[in-house]
Coordinates of C-alpha atoms in Angstrom, one line a residue:
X5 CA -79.4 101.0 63.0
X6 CA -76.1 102.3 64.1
X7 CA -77.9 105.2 66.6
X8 CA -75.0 104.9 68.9
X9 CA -72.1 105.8 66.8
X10 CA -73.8 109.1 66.2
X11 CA -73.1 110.7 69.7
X12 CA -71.3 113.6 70.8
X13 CA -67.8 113.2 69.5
X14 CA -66.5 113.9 72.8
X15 CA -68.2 111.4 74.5
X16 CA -67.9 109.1 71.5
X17 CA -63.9 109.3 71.8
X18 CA -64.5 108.3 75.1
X19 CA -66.4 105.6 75.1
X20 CA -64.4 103.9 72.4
X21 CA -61.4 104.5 74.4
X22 CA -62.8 102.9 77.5
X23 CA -63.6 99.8 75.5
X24 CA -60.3 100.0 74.0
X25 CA -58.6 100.5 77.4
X26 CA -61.1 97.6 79.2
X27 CA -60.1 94.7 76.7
X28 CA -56.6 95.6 76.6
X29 CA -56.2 95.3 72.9
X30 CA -55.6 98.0 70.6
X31 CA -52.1 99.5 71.4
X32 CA -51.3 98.0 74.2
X33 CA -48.2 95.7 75.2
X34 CA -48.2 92.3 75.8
X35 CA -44.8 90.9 76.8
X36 CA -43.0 94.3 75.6
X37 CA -45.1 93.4 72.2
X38 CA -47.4 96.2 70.9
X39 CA -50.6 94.8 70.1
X40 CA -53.5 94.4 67.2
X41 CA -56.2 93.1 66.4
X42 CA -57.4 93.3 62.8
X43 CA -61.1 91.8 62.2
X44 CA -61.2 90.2 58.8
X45 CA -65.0 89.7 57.7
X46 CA -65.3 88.2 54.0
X47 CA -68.8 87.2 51.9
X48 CA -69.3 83.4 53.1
X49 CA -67.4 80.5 55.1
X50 CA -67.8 78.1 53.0
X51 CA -66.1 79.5 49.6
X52 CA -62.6 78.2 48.7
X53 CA -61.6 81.5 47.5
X54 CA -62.0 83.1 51.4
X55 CA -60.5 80.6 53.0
X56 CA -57.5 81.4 51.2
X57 CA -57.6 84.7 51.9
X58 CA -57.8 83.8 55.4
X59 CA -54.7 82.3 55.2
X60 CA -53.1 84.8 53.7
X61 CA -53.7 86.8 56.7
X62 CA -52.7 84.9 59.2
X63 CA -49.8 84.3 57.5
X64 CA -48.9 88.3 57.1
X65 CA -49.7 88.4 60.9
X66 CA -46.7 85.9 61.1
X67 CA -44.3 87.4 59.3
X68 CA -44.9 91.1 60.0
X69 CA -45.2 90.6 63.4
X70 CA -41.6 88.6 63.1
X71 CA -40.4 91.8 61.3
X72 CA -41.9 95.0 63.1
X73 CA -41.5 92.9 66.9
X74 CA -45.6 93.1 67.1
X75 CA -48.4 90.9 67.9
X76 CA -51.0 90.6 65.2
X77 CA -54.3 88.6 65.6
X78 CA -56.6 88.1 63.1
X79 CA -60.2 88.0 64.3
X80 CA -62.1 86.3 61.3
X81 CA -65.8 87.5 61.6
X82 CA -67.0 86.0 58.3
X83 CA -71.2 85.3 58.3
X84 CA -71.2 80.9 57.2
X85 CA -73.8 82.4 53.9
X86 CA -73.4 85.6 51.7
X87 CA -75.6 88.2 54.2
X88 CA -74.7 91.4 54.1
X89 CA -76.4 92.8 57.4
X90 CA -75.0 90.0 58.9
X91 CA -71.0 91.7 57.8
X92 CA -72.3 95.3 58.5
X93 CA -73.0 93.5 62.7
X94 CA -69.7 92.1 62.3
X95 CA -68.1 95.6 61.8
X96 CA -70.1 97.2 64.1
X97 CA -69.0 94.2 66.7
X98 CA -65.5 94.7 65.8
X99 CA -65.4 98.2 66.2
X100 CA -67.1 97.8 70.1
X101 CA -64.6 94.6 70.7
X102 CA -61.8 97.6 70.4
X103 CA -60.7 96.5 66.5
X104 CA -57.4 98.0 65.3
X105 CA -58.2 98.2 62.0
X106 CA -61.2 96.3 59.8
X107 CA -60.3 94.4 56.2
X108 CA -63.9 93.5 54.2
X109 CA -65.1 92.3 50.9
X110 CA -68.1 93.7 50.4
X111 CA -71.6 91.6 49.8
X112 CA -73.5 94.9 48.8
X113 CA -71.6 98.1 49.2
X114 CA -74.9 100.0 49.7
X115 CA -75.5 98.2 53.1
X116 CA -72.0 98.4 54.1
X117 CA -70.5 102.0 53.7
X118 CA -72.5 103.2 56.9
X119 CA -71.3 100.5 59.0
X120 CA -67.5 101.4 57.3
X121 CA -68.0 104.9 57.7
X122 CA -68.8 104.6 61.4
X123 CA -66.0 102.5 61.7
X124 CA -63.7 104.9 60.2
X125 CA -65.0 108.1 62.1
X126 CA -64.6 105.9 65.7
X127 CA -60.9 105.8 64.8
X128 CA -60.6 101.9 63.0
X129 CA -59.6 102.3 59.5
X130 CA -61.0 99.9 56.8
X131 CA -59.3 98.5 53.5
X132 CA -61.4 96.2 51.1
X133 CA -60.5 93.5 48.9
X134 CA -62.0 91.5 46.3
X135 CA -65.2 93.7 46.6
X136 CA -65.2 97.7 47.2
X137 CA -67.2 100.1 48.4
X138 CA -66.4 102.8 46.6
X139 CA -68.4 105.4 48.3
X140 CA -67.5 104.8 51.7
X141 CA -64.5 106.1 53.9
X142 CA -62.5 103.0 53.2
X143 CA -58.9 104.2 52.7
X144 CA -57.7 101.3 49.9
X145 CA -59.0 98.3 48.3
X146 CA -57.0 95.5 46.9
X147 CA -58.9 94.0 44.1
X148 CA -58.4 93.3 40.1
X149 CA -60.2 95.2 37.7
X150 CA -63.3 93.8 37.4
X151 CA -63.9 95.4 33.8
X152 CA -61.2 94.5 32.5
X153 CA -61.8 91.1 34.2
X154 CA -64.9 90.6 32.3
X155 CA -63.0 91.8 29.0
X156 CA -60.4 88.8 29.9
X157 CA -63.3 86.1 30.1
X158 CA -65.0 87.1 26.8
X159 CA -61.7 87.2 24.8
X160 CA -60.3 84.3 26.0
X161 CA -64.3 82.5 25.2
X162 CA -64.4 84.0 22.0
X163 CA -60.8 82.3 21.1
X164 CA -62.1 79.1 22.3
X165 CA -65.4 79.1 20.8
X166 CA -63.8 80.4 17.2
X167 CA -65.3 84.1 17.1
X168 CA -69.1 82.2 16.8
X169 CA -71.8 80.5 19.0
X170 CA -74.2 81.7 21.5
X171 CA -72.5 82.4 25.6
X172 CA -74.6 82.3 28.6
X173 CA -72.9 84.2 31.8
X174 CA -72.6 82.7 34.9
X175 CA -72.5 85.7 37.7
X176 CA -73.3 84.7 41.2
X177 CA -74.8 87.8 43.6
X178 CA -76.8 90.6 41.6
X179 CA -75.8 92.8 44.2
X180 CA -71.7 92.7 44.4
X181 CA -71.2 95.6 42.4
X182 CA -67.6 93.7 41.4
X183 CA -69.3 91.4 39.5
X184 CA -71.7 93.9 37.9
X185 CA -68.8 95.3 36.5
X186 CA -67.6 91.9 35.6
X187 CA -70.9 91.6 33.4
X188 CA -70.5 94.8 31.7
X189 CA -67.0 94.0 31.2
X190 CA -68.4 90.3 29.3
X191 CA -70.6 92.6 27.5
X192 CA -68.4 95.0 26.1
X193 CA -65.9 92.6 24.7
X194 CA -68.5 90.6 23.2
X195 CA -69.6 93.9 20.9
X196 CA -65.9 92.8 18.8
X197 CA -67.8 89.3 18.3
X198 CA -70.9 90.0 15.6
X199 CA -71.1 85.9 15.3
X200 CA -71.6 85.6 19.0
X201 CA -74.9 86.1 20.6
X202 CA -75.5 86.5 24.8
X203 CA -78.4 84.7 25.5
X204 CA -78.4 86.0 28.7
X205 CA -76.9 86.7 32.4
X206 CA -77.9 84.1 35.2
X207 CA -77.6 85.4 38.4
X208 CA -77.8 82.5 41.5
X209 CA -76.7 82.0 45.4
X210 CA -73.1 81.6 45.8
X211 CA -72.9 78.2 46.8
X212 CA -71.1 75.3 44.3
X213 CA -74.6 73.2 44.8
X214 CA -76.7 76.5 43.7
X215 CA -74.6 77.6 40.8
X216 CA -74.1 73.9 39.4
X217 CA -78.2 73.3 39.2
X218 CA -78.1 76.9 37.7
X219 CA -76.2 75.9 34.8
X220 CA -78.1 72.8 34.4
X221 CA -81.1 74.2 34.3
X222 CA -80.1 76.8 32.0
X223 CA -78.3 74.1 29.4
X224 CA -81.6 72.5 29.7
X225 CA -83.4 74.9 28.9
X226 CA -81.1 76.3 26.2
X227 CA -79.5 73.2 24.4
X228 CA -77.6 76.0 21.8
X229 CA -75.9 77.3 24.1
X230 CA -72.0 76.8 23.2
X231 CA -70.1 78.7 25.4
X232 CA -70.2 79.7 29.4
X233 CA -68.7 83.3 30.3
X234 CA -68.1 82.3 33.9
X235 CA -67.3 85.5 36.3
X236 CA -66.4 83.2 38.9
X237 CA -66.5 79.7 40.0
X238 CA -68.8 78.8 41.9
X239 CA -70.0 75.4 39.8
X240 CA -66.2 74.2 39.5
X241 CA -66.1 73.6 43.4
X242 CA -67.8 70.6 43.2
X243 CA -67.4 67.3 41.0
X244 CA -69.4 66.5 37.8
X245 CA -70.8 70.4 37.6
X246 CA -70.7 70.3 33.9
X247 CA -72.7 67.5 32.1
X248 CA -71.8 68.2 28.5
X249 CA -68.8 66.2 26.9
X250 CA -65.7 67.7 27.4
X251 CA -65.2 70.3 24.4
X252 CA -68.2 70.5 23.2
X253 CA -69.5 73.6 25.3
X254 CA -66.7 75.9 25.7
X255 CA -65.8 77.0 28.8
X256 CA -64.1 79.8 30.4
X257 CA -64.0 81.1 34.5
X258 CA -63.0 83.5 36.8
X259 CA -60.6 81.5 39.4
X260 CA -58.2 78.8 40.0
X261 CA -59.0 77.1 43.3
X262 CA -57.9 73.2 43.2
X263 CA -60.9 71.5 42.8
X264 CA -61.6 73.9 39.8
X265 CA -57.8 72.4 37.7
X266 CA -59.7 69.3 37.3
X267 CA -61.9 70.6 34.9
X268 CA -59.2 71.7 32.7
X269 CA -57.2 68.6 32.9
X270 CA -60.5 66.7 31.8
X271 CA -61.4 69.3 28.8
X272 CA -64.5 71.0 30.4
X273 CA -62.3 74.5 30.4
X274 CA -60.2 76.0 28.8
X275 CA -59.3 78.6 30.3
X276 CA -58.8 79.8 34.0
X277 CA -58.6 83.6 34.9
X278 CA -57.3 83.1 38.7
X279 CA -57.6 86.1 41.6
X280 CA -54.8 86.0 43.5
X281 CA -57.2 85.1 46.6
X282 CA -54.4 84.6 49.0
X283 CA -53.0 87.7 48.2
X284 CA -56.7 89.3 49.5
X285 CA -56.2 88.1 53.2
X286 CA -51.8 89.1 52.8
X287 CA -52.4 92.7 51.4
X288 CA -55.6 94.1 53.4
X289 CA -53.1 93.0 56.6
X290 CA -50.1 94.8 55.4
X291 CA -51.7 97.6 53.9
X292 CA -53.4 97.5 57.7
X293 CA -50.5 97.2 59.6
X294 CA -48.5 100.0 57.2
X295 CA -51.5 102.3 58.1
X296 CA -51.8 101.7 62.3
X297 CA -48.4 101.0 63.3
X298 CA -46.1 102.5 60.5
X299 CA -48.8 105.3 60.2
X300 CA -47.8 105.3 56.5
X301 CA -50.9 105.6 53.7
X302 CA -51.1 103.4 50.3
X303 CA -49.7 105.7 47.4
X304 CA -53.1 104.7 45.7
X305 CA -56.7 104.1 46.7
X306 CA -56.9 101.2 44.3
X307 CA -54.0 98.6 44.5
X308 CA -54.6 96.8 41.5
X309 CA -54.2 93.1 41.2
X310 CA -53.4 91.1 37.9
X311 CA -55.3 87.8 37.0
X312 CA -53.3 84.8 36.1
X313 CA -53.8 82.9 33.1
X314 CA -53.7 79.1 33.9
X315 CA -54.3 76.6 30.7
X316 CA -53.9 72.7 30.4
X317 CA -50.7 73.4 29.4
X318 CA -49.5 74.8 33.3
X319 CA -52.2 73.6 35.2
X320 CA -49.8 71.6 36.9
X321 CA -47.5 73.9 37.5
X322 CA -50.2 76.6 39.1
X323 CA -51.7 73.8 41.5
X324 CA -48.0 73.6 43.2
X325 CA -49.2 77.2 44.9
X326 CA -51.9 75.9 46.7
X327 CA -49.3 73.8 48.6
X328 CA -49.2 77.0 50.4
X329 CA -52.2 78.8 50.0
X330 CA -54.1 76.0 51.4
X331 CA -52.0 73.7 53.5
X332 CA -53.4 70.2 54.7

């Protein structure tokens, strides 16, 4: 599907360079400026958690092209619904629009390490965040560990729930292979619980609408269930997501994202595990711009990212940041 990235490397150089050279973008000066363009093509429009990430970009295309005397755009190529083909195009796009470097969170790393690889062997380099594809020639991804992510949401449930009950887990797209790793991770904390069961893991669509009639159905269905191990959240986005009485069904997620707080200031969580999301758009641009115009390489492959524990008790403190994260 990508036939004509596999030329003759001469005339594959070429061609690129034409391109390049035609649409005046990748290296070249506008106003004395050196100029790039760095594509930034996350899992879906419409979730919270990218459109603060977007933010962070364009913000470190401010500031870094204040410091190194640069233009940076950011050309957001982002599919409106979780479609992985639809981000492997967007690369492929990018890459023939004359890209300077490609930052992506990865629906399904299977479909997308060709389309990176071609990237990276037509000259654009490629960073991750939030979801990695760990077998392609990506050359860093910003991300937490989503193990030990999944460890973090079973202890802290556990705590809540006092050591006993029966969790359900709450984990979006079967195919991210972060939040595979999230599961395990739910999994192998819960083996230090014999008093808690998993009933199961419920996978759903990653829209707030989708994962909020997942739950219900599932508490429906499953009236002992006491506890929710959620690897993300999805259902929090919208109001009135959780229909049991506050405390009685235990709660923990994956996330901070405003409309998410509420639920801890009304009792319906406990406990938030927040990504720094903003962070996703901020690094993958600097690690970017370190790479094409300081041609300097991350010490690591993996820059790690810590979550951030947010409670009732600083909920109010933590929403401040989204004053600029997500200004009005």
């Amino acid at each position: 599907m990508f036939l004509h990235f596999f030329e003759p490397m001469k005339f594959k150089s070429l061609f690129f360079a034409l391109v390049a050279a035609s649409l005046g973008i990748v290296g070249t000066h506008s106003q004395g400026k050196k100029s790039y363009v760095i594509g930034l093509v996350a899992k879906s429009q419409g979730n919270p958690v990218f459109q603060a990430a977007r933010v962070g970009a364009e913000q470190a295309a401010k500031e870094l092209g204040e410091k190194y005397k640069i233009n940076i755009k950011i050309d957001w190529r982002t599919p409106n619904e979780e479609d992985a083909q639809k981000q492997a195009e967007a690369i492929e796009q990018l890459v023939l629009n004359g890209a300077s470097g490609i930052a992506v969170s990865c629906s399904d790393a299977n479909k997308l390490t060709d389309a990176i690889n071609s990237a990276v062997q037509n000259g654009v380099p490629v960073a991750t965040f939030d979801s990695d594809a760990p077998a392609s020639k990506r050359f860093v991804t910003y991300a937490i560990d989503d193990v030990k992510c999944g460890e973090e949401v079973m202890d802290e449930l556990a705590k809540a729930m006092g050591g006993k009950g029966v969790v359900a887990i709450l984990a979006g797209n079967q195919n991210a292979p972060n939040l595979q790793k999230r599961v395990q991770g739910v999994k192998n904390a819960a083996k230090k619980y014999p008093n808690i069961k998993i009933r199961d893991t419920y996978y759903h669509k990653e829209t707030p609408q989708d994962a909020a009639a997942r739950v219900e159905q599932v508490m429906q269905s499953n009236p002992d269930i006491t506890g929710w191990a959620m690897i993300g959240g999805w259902p929090l986005f919208t109001d009135n997501a959780l229909k049991w009485a506050p405390g009685t069904v235990k709660c923990v997620s994956v996330d901070a994202l405003p409309a998410e707080l509420q639920y801890l200031r009304s009792g319906h969580v406990q406990v938030l595990l927040a990504q720094q999301v903003y962070e996703w758009g901020y690094r993958s641009v600097e690690h970017l711009i370190n790479k094409i115009h300081l041609k300097k390489n991350p010490p690591h492959v993996k820059d790690m990212s810590e979550l951030v524990r947010v409670t009732k008790e600083n909920v109010d403190q933590f929403a401040k940041n989204w004053e600029k994260w997500l200004p009005k």
